[in-house]
Coordinates of C-alpha atoms in Angstrom, one line a residue:
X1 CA 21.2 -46.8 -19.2
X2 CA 23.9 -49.4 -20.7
X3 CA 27.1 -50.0 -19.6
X4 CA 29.7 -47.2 -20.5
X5 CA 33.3 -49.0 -21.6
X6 CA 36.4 -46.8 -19.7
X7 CA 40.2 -48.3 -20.4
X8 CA 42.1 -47.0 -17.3
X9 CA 46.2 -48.1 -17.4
X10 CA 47.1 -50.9 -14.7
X11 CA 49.6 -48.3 -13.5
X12 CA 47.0 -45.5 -12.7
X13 CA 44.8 -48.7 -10.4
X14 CA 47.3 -49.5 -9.1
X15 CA 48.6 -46.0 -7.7
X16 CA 44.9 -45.3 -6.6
X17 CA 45.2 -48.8 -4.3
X18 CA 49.0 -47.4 -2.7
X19 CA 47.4 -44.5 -1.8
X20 CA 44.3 -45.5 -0.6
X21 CA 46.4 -48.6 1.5
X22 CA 48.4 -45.1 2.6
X23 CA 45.1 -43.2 4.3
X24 CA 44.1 -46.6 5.5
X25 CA 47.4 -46.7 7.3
X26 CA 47.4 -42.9 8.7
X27 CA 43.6 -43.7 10.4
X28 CA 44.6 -46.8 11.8
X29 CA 47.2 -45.0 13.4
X30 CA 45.6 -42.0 14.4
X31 CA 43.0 -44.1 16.3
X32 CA 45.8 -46.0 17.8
X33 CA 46.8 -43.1 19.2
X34 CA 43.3 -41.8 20.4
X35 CA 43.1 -45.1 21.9
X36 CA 46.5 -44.9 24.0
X37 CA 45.0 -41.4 25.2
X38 CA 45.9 -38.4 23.2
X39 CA 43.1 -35.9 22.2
X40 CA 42.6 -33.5 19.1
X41 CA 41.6 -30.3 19.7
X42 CA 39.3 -28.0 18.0
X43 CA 41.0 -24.5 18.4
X44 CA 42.8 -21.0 16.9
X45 CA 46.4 -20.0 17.4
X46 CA 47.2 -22.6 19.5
X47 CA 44.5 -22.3 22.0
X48 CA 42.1 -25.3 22.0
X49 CA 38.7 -24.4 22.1
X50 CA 37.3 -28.1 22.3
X51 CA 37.9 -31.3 22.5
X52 CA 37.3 -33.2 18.5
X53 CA 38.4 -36.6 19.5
X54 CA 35.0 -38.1 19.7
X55 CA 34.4 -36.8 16.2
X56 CA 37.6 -37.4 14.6
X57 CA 37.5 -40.8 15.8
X58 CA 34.1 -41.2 13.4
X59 CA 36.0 -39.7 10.9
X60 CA 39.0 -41.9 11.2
X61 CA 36.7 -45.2 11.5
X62 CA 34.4 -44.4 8.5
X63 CA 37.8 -43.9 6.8
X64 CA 39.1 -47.3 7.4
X65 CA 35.8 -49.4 6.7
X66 CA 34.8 -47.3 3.5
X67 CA 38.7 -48.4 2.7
X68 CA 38.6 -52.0 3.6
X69 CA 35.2 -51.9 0.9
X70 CA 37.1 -50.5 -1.9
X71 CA 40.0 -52.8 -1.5
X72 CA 37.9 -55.9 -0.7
X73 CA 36.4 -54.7 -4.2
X74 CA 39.9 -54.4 -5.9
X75 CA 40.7 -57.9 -4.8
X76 CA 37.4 -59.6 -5.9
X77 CA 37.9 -57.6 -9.1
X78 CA 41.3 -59.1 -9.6
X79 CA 40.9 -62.3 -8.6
X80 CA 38.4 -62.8 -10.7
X81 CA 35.7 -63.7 -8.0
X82 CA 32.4 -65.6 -10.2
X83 CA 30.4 -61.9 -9.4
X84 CA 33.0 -60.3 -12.0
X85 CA 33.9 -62.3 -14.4
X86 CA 33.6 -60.8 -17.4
X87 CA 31.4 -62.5 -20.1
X88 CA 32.3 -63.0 -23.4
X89 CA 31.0 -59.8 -25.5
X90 CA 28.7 -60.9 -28.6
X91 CA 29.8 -59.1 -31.6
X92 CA 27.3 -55.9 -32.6
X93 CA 26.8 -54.7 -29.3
X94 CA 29.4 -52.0 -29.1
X95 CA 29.5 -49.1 -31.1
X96 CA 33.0 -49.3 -32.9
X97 CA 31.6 -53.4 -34.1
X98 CA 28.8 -51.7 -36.1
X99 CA 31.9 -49.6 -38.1
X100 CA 34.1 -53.0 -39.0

């Protein structure tokens, strides 16, 4: 399959990177807290049925290192890293060339 060329606005980048910096943020501090000793609860109405930390904490970590991939890919991306640089496009090789 070839390469499928998608413009997406600086802006709209850049408000994915806030809020995925922002769910980075709330795991980090939700395992802070499981580490000073709080627990989540499974449960209904109120009444805890059992104890999710374990599990949550899995969710929490996967969270942050599936995070710290995407913005360690942002960053190579941006600063222009030698695996992304873009390469000069011959002429003829994109659909809208063929029309001019």
């Amino acid at each position: 399959m070839g390469e499928i060329e998608r413009l997406v606005p600086s802006g709209v980048i850049e408000q994915w990177v806030f809020h995925l910096r922002r769910q980075r943020s709330r795991a980090q501090d939700a395992l802070w807290l499981l580490d000073q000793g709080y627990t989540i609860h499974d449960g209904r109405n109120g009444v805890p049925s059992a104890d999710a930390s374990d599990r949550w904490r899995g969710e929490q970590q996967a969270i942050v290192e599936e995070i710290n991939h995407l913005l360690e890919l942002y960053d190579r991306i941006n600063l222009r890293s030698s695996e992304f640089i873009v390469a000069e496009r011959t002429t003829g090789r994109r659909s809208t060339d063929a029309k001019n």
